[in-house]
JSON list of C-alpha atoms in Angstrom, two decimals:
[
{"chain": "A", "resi": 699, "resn": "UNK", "atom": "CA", "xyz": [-67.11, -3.79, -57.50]},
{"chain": "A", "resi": 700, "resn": "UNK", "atom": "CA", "xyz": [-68.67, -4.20, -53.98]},
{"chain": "A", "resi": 701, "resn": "UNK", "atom": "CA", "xyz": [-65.69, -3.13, -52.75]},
{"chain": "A", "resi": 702, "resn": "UNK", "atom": "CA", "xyz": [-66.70, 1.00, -53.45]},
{"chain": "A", "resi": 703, "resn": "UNK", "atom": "CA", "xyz": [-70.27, 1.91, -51.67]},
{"chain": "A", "resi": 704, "resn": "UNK", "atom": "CA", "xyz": [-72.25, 5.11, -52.22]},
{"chain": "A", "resi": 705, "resn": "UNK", "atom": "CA", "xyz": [-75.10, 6.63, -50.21]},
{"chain": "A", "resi": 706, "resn": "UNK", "atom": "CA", "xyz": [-77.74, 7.35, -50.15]},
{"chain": "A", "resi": 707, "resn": "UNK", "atom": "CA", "xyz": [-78.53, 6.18, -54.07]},
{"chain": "A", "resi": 708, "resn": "UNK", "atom": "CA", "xyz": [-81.56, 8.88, -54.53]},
{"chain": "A", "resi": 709, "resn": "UNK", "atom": "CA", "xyz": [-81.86, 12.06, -52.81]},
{"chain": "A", "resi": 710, "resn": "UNK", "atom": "CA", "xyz": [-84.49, 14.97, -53.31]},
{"chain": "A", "resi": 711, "resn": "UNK", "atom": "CA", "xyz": [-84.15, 17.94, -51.51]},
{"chain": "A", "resi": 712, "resn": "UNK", "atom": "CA", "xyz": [-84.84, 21.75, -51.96]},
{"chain": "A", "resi": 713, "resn": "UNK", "atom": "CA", "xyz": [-82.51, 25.21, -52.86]},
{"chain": "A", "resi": 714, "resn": "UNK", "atom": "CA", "xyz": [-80.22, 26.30, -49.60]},
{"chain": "A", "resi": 715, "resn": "UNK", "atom": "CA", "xyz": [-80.21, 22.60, -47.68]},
{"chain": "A", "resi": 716, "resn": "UNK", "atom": "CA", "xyz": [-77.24, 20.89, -46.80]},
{"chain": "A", "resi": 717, "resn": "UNK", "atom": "CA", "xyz": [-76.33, 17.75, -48.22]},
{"chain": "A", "resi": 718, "resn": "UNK", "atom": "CA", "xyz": [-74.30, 15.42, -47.60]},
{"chain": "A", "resi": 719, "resn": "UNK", "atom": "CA", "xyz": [-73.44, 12.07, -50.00]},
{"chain": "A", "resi": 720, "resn": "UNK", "atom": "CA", "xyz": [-71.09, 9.24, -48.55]},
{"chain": "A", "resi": 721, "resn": "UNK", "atom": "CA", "xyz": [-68.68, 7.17, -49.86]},
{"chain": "A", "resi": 722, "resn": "UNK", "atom": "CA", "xyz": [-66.92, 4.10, -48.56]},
{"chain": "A", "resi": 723, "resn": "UNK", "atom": "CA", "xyz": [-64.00, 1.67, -49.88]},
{"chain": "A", "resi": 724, "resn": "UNK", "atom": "CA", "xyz": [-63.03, -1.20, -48.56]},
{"chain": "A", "resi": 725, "resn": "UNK", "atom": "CA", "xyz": [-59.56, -1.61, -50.45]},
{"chain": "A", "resi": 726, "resn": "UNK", "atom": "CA", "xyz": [-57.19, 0.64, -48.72]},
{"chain": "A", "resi": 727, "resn": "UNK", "atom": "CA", "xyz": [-57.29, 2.82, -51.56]},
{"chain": "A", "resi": 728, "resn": "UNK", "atom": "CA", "xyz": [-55.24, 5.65, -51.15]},
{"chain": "A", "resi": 729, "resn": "UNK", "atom": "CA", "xyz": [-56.68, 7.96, -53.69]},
{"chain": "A", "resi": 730, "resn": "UNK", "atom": "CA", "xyz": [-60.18, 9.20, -53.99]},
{"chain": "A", "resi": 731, "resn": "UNK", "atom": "CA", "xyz": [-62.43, 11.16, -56.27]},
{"chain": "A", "resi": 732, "resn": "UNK", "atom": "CA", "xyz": [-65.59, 12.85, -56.80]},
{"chain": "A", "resi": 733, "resn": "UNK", "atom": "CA", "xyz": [-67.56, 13.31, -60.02]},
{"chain": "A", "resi": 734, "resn": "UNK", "atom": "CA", "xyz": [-70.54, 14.64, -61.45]},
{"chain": "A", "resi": 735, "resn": "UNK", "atom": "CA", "xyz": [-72.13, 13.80, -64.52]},
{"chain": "A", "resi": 736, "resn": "UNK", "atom": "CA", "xyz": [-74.25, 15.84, -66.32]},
{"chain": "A", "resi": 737, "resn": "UNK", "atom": "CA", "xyz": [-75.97, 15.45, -70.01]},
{"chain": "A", "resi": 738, "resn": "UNK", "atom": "CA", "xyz": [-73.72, 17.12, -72.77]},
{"chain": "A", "resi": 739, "resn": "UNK", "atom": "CA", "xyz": [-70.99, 17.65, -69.97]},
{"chain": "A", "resi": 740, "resn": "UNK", "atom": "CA", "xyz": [-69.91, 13.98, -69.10]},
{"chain": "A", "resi": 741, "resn": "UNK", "atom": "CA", "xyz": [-67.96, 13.21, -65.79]},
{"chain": "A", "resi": 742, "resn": "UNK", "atom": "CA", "xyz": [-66.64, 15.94, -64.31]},
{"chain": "A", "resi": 743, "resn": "UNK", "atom": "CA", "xyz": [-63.61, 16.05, -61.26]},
{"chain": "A", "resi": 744, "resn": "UNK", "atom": "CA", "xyz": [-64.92, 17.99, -58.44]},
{"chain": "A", "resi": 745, "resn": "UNK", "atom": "CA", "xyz": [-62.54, 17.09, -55.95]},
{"chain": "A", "resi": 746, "resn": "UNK", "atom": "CA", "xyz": [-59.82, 14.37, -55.00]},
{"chain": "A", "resi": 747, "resn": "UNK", "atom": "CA", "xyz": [-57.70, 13.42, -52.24]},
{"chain": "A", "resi": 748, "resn": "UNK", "atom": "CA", "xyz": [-54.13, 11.17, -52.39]},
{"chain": "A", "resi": 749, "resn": "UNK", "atom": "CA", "xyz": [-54.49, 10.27, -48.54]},
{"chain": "A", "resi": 750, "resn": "UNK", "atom": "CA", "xyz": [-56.52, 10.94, -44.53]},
{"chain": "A", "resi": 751, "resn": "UNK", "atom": "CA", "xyz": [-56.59, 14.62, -44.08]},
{"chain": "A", "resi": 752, "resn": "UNK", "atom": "CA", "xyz": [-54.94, 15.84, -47.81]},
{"chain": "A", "resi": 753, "resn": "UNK", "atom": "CA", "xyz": [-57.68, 16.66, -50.59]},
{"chain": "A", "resi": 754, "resn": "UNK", "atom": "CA", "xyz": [-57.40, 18.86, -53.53]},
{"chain": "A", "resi": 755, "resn": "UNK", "atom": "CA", "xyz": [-59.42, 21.03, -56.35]},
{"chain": "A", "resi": 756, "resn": "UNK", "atom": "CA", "xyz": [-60.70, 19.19, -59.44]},
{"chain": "A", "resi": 757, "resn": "UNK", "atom": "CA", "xyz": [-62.49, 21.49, -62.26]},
{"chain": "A", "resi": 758, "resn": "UNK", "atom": "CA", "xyz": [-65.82, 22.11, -60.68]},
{"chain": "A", "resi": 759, "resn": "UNK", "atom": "CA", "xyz": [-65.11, 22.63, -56.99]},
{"chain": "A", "resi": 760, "resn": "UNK", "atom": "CA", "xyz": [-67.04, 25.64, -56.11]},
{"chain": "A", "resi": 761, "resn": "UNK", "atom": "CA", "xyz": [-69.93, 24.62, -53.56]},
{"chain": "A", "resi": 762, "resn": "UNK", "atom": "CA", "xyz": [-68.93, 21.42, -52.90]},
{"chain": "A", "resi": 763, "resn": "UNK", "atom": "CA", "xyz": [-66.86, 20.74, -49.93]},
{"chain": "A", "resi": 764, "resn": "UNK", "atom": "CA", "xyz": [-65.13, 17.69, -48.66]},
{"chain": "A", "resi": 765, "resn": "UNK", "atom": "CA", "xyz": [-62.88, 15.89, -45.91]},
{"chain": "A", "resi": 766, "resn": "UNK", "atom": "CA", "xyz": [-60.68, 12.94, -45.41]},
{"chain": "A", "resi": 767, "resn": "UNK", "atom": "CA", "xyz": [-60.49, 12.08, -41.64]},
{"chain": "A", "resi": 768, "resn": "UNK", "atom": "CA", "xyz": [-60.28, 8.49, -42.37]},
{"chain": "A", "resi": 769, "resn": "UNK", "atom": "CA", "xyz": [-58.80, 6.40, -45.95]},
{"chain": "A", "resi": 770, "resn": "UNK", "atom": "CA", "xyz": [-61.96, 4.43, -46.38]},
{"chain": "A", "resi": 771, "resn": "UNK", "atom": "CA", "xyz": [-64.44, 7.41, -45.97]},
{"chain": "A", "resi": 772, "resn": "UNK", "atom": "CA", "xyz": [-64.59, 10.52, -48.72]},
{"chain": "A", "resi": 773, "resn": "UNK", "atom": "CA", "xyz": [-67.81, 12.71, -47.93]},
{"chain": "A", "resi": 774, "resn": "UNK", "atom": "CA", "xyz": [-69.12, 15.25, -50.43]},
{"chain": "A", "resi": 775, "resn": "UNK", "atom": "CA", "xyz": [-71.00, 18.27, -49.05]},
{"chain": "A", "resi": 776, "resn": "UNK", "atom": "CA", "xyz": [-73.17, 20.93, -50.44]},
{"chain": "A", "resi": 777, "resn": "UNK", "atom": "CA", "xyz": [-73.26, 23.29, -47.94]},
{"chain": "A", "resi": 778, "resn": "UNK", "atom": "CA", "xyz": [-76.12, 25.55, -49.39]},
{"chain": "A", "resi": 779, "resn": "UNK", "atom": "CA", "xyz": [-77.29, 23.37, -52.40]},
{"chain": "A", "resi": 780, "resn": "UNK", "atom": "CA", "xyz": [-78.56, 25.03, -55.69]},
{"chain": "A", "resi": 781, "resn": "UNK", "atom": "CA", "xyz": [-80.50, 24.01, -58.80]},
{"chain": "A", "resi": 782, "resn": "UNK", "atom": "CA", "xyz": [-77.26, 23.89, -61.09]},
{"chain": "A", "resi": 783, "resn": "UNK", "atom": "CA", "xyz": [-76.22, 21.20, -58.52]},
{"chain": "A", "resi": 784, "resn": "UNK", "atom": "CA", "xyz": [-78.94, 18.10, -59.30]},
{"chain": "A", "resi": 785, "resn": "UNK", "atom": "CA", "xyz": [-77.04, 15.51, -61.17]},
{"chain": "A", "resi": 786, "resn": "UNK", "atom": "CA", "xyz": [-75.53, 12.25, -60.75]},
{"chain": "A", "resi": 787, "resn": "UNK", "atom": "CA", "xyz": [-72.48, 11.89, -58.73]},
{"chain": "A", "resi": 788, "resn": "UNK", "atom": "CA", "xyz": [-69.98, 9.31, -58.55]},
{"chain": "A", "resi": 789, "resn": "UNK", "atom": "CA", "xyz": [-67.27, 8.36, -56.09]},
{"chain": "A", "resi": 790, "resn": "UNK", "atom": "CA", "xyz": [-64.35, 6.81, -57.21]},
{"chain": "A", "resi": 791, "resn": "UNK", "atom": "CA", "xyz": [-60.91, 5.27, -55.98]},
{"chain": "A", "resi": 792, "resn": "UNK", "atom": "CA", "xyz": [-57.84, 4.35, -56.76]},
{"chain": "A", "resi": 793, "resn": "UNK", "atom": "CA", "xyz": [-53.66, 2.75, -55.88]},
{"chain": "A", "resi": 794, "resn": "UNK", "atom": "CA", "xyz": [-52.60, 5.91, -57.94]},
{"chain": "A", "resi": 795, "resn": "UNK", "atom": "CA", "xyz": [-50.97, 7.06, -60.98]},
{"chain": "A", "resi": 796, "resn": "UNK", "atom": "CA", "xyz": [-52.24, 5.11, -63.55]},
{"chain": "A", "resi": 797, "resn": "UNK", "atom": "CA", "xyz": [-53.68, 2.48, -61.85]},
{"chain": "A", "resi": 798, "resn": "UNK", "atom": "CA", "xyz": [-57.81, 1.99, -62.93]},
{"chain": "A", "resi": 799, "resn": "UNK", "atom": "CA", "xyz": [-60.46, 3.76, -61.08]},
{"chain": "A", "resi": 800, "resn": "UNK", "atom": "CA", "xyz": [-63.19, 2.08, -59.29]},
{"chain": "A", "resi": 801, "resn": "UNK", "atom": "CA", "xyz": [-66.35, 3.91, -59.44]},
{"chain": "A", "resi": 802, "resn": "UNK", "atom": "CA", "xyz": [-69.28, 3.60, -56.99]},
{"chain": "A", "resi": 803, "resn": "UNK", "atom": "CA", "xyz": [-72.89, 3.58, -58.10]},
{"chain": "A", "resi": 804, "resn": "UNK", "atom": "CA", "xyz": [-73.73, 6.64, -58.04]},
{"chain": "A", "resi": 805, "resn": "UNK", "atom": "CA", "xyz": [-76.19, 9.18, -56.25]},
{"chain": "A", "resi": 806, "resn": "UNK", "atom": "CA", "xyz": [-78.46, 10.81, -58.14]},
{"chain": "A", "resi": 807, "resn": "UNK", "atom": "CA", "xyz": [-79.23, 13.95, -56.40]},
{"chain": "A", "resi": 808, "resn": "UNK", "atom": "CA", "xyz": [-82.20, 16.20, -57.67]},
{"chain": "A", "resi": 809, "resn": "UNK", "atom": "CA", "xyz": [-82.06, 19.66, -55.78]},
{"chain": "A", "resi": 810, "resn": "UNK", "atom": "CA", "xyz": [-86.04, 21.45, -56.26]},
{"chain": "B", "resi": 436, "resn": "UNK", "atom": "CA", "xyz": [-55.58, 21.36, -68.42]},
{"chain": "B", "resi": 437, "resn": "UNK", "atom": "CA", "xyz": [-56.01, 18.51, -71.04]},
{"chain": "B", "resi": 438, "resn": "UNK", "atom": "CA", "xyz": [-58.89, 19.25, -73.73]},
{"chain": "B", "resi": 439, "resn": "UNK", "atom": "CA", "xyz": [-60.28, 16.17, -74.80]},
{"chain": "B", "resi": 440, "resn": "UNK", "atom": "CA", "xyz": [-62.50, 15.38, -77.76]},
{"chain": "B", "resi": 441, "resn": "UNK", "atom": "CA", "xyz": [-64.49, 12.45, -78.62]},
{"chain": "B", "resi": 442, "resn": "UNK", "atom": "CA", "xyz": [-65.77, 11.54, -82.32]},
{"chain": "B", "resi": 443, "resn": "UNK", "atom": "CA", "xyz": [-68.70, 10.62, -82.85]},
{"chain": "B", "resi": 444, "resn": "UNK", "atom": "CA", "xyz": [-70.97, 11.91, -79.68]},
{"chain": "B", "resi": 445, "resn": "UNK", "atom": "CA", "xyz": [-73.62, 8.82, -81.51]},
{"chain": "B", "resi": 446, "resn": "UNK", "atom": "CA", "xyz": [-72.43, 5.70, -83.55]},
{"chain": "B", "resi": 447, "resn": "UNK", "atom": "CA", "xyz": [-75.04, 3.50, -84.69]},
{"chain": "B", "resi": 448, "resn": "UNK", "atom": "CA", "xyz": [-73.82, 0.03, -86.21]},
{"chain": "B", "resi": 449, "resn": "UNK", "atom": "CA", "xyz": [-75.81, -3.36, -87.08]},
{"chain": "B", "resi": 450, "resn": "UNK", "atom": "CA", "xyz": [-75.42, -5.93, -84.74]},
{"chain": "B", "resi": 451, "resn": "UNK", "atom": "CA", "xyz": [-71.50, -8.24, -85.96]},
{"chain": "B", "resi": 452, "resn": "UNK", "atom": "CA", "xyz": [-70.33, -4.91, -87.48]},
{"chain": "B", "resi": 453, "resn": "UNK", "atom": "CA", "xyz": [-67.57, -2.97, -86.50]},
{"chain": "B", "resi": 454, "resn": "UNK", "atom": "CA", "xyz": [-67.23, 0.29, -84.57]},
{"chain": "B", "resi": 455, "resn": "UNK", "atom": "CA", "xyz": [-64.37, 2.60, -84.18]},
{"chain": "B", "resi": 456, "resn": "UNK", "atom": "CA", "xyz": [-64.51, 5.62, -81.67]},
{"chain": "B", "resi": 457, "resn": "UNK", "atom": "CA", "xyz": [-61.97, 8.63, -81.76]},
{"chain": "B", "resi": 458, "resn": "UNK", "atom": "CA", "xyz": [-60.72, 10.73, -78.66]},
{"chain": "B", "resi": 459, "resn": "UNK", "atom": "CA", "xyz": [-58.30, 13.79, -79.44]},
{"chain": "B", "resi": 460, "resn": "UNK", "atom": "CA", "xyz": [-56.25, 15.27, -76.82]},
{"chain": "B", "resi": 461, "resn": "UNK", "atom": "CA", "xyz": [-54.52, 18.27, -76.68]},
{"chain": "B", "resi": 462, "resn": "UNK", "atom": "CA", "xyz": [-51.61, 17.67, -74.18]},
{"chain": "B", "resi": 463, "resn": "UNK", "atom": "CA", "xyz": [-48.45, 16.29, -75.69]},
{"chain": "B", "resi": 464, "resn": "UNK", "atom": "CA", "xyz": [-47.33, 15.23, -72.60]},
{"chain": "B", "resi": 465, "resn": "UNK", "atom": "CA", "xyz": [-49.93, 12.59, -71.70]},
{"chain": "B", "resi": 466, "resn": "UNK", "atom": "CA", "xyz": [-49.32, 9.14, -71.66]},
{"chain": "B", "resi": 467, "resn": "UNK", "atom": "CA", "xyz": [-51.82, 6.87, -70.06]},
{"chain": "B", "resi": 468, "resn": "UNK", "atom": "CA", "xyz": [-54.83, 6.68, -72.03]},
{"chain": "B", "resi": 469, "resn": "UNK", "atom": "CA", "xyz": [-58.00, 4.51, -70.79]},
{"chain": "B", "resi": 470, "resn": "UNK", "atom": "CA", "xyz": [-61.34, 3.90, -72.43]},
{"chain": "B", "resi": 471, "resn": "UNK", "atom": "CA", "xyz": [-64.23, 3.28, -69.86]},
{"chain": "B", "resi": 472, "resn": "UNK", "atom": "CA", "xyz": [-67.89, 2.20, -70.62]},
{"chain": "B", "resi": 473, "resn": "UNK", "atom": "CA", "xyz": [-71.07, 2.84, -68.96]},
{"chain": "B", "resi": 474, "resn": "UNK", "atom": "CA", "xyz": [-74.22, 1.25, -69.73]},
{"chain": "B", "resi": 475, "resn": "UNK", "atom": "CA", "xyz": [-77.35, 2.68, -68.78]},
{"chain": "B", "resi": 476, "resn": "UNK", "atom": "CA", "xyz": [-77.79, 3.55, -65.13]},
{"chain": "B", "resi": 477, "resn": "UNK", "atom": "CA", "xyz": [-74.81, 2.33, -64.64]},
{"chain": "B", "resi": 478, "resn": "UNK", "atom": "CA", "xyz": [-70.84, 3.23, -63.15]},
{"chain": "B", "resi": 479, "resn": "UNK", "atom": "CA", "xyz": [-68.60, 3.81, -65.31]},
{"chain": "B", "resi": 480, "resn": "UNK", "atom": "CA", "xyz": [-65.91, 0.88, -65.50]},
{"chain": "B", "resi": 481, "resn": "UNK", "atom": "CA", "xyz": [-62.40, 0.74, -67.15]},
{"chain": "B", "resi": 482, "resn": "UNK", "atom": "CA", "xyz": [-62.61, -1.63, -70.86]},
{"chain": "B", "resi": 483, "resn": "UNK", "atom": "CA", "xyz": [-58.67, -1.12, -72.03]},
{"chain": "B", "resi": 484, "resn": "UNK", "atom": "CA", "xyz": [-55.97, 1.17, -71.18]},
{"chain": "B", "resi": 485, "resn": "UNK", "atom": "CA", "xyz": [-52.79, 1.93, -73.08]},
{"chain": "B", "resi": 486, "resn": "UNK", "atom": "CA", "xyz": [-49.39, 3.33, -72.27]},
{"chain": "B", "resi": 487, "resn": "UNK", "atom": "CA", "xyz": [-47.39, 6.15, -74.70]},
{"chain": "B", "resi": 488, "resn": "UNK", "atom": "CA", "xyz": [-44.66, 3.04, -74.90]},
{"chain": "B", "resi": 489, "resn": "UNK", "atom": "CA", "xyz": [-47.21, 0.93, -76.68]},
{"chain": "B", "resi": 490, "resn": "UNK", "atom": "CA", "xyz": [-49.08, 1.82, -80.07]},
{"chain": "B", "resi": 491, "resn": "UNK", "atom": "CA", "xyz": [-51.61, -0.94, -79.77]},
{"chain": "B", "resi": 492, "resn": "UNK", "atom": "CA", "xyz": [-53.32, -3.07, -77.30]},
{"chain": "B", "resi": 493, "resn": "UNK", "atom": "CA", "xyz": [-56.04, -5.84, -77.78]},
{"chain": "B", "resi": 494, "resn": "UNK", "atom": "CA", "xyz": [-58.69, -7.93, -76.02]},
{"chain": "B", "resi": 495, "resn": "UNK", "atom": "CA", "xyz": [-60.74, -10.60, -77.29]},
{"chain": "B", "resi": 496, "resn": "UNK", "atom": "CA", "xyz": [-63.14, -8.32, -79.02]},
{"chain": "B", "resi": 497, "resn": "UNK", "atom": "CA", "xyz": [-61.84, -4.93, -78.40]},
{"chain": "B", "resi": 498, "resn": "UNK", "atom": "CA", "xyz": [-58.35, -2.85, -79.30]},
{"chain": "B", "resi": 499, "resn": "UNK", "atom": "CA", "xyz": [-57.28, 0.26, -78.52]},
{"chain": "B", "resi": 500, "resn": "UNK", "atom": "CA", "xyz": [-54.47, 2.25, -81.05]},
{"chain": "B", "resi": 501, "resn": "UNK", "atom": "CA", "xyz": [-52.28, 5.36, -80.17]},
{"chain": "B", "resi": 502, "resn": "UNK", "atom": "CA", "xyz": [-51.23, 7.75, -82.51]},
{"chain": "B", "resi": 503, "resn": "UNK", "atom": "CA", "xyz": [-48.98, 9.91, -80.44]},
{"chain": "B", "resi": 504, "resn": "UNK", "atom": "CA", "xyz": [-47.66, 12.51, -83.08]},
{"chain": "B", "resi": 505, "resn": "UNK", "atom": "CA", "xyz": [-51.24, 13.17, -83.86]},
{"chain": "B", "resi": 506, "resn": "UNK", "atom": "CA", "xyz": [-52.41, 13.21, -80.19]},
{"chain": "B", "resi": 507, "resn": "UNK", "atom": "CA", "xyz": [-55.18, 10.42, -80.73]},
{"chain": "B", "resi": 508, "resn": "UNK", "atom": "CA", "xyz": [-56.65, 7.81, -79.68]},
{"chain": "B", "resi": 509, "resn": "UNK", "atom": "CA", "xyz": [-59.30, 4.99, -80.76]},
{"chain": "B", "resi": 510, "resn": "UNK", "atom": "CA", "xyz": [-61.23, 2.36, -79.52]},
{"chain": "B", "resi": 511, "resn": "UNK", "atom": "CA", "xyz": [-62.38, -0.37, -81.66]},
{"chain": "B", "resi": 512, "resn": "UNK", "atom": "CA", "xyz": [-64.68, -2.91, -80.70]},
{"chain": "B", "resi": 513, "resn": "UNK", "atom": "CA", "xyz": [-65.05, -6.21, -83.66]},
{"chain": "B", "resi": 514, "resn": "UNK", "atom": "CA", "xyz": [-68.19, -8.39, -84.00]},
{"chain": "B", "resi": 515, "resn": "UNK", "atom": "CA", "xyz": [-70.43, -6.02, -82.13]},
{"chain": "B", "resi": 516, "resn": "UNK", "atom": "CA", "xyz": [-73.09, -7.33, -79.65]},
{"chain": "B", "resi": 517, "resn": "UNK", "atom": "CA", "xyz": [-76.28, -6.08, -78.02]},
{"chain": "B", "resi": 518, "resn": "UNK", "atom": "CA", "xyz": [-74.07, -5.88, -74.95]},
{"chain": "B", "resi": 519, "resn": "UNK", "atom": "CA", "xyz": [-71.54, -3.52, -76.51]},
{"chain": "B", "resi": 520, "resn": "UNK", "atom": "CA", "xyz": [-73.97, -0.52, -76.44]},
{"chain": "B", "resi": 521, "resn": "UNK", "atom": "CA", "xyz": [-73.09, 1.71, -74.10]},
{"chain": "B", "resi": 522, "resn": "UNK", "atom": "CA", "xyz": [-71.85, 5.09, -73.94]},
{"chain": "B", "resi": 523, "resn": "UNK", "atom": "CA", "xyz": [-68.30, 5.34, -73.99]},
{"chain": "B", "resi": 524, "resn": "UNK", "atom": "CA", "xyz": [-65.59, 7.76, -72.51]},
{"chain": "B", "resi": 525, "resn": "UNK", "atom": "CA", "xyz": [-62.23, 8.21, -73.11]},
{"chain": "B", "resi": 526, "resn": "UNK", "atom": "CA", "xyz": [-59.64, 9.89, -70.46]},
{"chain": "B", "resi": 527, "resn": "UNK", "atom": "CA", "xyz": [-55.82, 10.80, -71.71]},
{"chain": "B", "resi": 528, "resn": "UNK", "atom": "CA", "xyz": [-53.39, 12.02, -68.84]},
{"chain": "B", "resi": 529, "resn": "UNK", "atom": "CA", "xyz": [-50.11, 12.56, -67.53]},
{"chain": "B", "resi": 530, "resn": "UNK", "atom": "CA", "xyz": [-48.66, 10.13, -64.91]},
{"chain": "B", "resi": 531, "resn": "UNK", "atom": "CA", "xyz": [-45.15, 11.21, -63.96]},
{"chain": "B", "resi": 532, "resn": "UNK", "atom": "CA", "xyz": [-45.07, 8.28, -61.76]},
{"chain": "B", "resi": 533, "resn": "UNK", "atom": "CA", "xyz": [-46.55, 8.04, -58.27]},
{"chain": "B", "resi": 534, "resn": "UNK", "atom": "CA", "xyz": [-49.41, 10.50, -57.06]},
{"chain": "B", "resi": 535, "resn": "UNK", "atom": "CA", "xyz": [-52.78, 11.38, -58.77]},
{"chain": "B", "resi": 536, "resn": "UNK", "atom": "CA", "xyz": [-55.27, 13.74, -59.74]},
{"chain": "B", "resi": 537, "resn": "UNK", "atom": "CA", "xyz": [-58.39, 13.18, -61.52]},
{"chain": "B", "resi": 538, "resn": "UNK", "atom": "CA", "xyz": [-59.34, 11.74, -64.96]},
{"chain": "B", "resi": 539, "resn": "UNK", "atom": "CA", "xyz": [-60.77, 14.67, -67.82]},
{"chain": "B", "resi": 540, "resn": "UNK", "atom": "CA", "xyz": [-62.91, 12.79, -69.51]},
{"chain": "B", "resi": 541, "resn": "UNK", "atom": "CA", "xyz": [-64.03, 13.46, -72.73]},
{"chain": "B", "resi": 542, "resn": "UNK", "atom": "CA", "xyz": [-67.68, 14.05, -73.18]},
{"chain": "B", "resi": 543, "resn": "UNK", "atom": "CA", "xyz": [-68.81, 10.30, -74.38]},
{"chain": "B", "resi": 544, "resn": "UNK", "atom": "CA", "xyz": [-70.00, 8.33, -77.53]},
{"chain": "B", "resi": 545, "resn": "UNK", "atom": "CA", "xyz": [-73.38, 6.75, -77.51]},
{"chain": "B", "resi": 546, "resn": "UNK", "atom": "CA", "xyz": [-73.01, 3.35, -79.22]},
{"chain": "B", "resi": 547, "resn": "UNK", "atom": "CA", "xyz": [-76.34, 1.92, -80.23]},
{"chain": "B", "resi": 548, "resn": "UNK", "atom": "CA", "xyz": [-76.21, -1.78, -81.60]},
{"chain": "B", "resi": 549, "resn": "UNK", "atom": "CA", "xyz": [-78.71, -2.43, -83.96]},
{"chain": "B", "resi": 550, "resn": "UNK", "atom": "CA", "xyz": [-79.92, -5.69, -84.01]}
]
C-alpha cells in the first residue's frame, strides 16, 4: 500500500538523542497509529490519534511523544532515546472502527 | 484491556497440508476479530476478518471460525504453499461503532511450510 510512507527506513543513533520517525498517508485517513515490534512481544500500540490535533495513550507510551497538526502527517518522537527503545516501528492508519489497518514499512531504529 | 493468546507460537506443516492457528481472548465483549500476516521484513497486512454476527468466514484458501462462548478464534489456511509461511497475528476488539483505538495483538505464530 503506497498509499502509507515511513521514514527514514533505518536509523542508528546513540542513548539521550532525539529522534524523530515520520509518517505520511495519502488516504484521508482519519485514524492513526504507532507500533513497535519487538521479538517475544509482537506489535505493540504506543500511541493513536482519531483526527488533526487529538491523539491518545496506547500500552507503551512512556518516552515516546507525538502530534497531529495535520491528517496526513503522524510523527513519533523520542525525546531522550534509550536502549529498551531499538526496535521496529510501524505506522499505521485507518477509516475507523473496524475498518482494516494499513501499515507502513516500518523503521527499524537501533539506539547504541 | 483485552489479553490475547495465540496457539502455537511455531507450526511446522509439509507443503499441501493443512494448518490451523488458535487466538484466545479474554474480553467477552469483543466482536471484530482480524487475522493479519507478515512475512519476513515485511508490514503486517490484514488476511480475513470476522464479525461476532458471523461464526465463519472463507476465502479461496483460507477460513476463519468464531467460537464466541469459548472466546476463540482460528485461522485455517487449506493446501498450504511456500507463500503461506509467515508469521501470523491475531487482534480481537470491541467496536461500539464509530471511533478507534488500537489493535492488541496477540504475540504471533511462526508458520514454516515445509516443502
Amino acid at each position: 500500500d503506497a498509499g502509507i510512507t515511513q521514514s527514514p527506513r533505518y536509523k542508528i543513533t546513540e542513548t539521550g538523542r532525539q529522534v524523530t520517525l515520520m509518517c505520511h498517508q495519502t488516504w484521508s485517513h482519519s485514524y492513526m497509529f504507532w507500533y513497535r515490534q519487538d521479538l517475544g512481544h509482537g506489535l505493540r500500540l504506543i500511541y493513536y490519534s482519531a483526527a488533526a490535533d487529538i491523539t491518545d495513550k496506547g500500552e507503551v507510551p512512556d518516552g515516546y511523544v507525538v502530534s497531529r497538526s495535520k491528517t496526513e502527517n503522524f510523527p513519533l518522537t523520542l525525546e531522550s532515546a534509550t536502549r529498551s527503545q531499538t526496535s521496529v516501528y510501524f505506522c499505521a492508519s485507518n477509516l475507523g472502527g473496524d475498518q482494516p489497518q494499513h501499515f507502513g514499512d516500518g523503521t527499524r531504529l537501533s539506539i547504541l | 484491556g483485552e489479553n490475547v493468546e495465540q496457539h502455537p507460537s511455531t507450526l511446522s506443516v509439509q507443503e499441501g497440508d493443512s494448518a490451523v492457528i488458535k487466538c484466545t481472548y479474554s474480553d467477552s465483549a469483543s466482536n471484530y476479530f482480524p487475522w493479519y500476516k507478515q512475512e519476513l521484513g515485511k508490514r503486517p497486512q490484514l488476511i480475513i476478518d470476522i464479525r461476532s454476527n458471523v461464526g465463519e468466514k472463507k476465502d479461496q484458501r483460507i477460513a476463519v471460525t468464531l467460537n464466541k462462548t469459548a472466546k476463540h478464534f482460528s485461522l485455517h489456511i487449506t493446501e498450504t504453499q511456500p507463500e503461506d509461511s509467515a508469521v501470523y497475528f491475531c487482534a480481537p476488539r470491541m467496536y461500539s461503532g464509530g471511533g478507534a483505538d488500537g489493535l492488541t495483538f496477540g504475540k504471533g505464530t511462526h508458520l514454516i511450510i515445509q516443502p
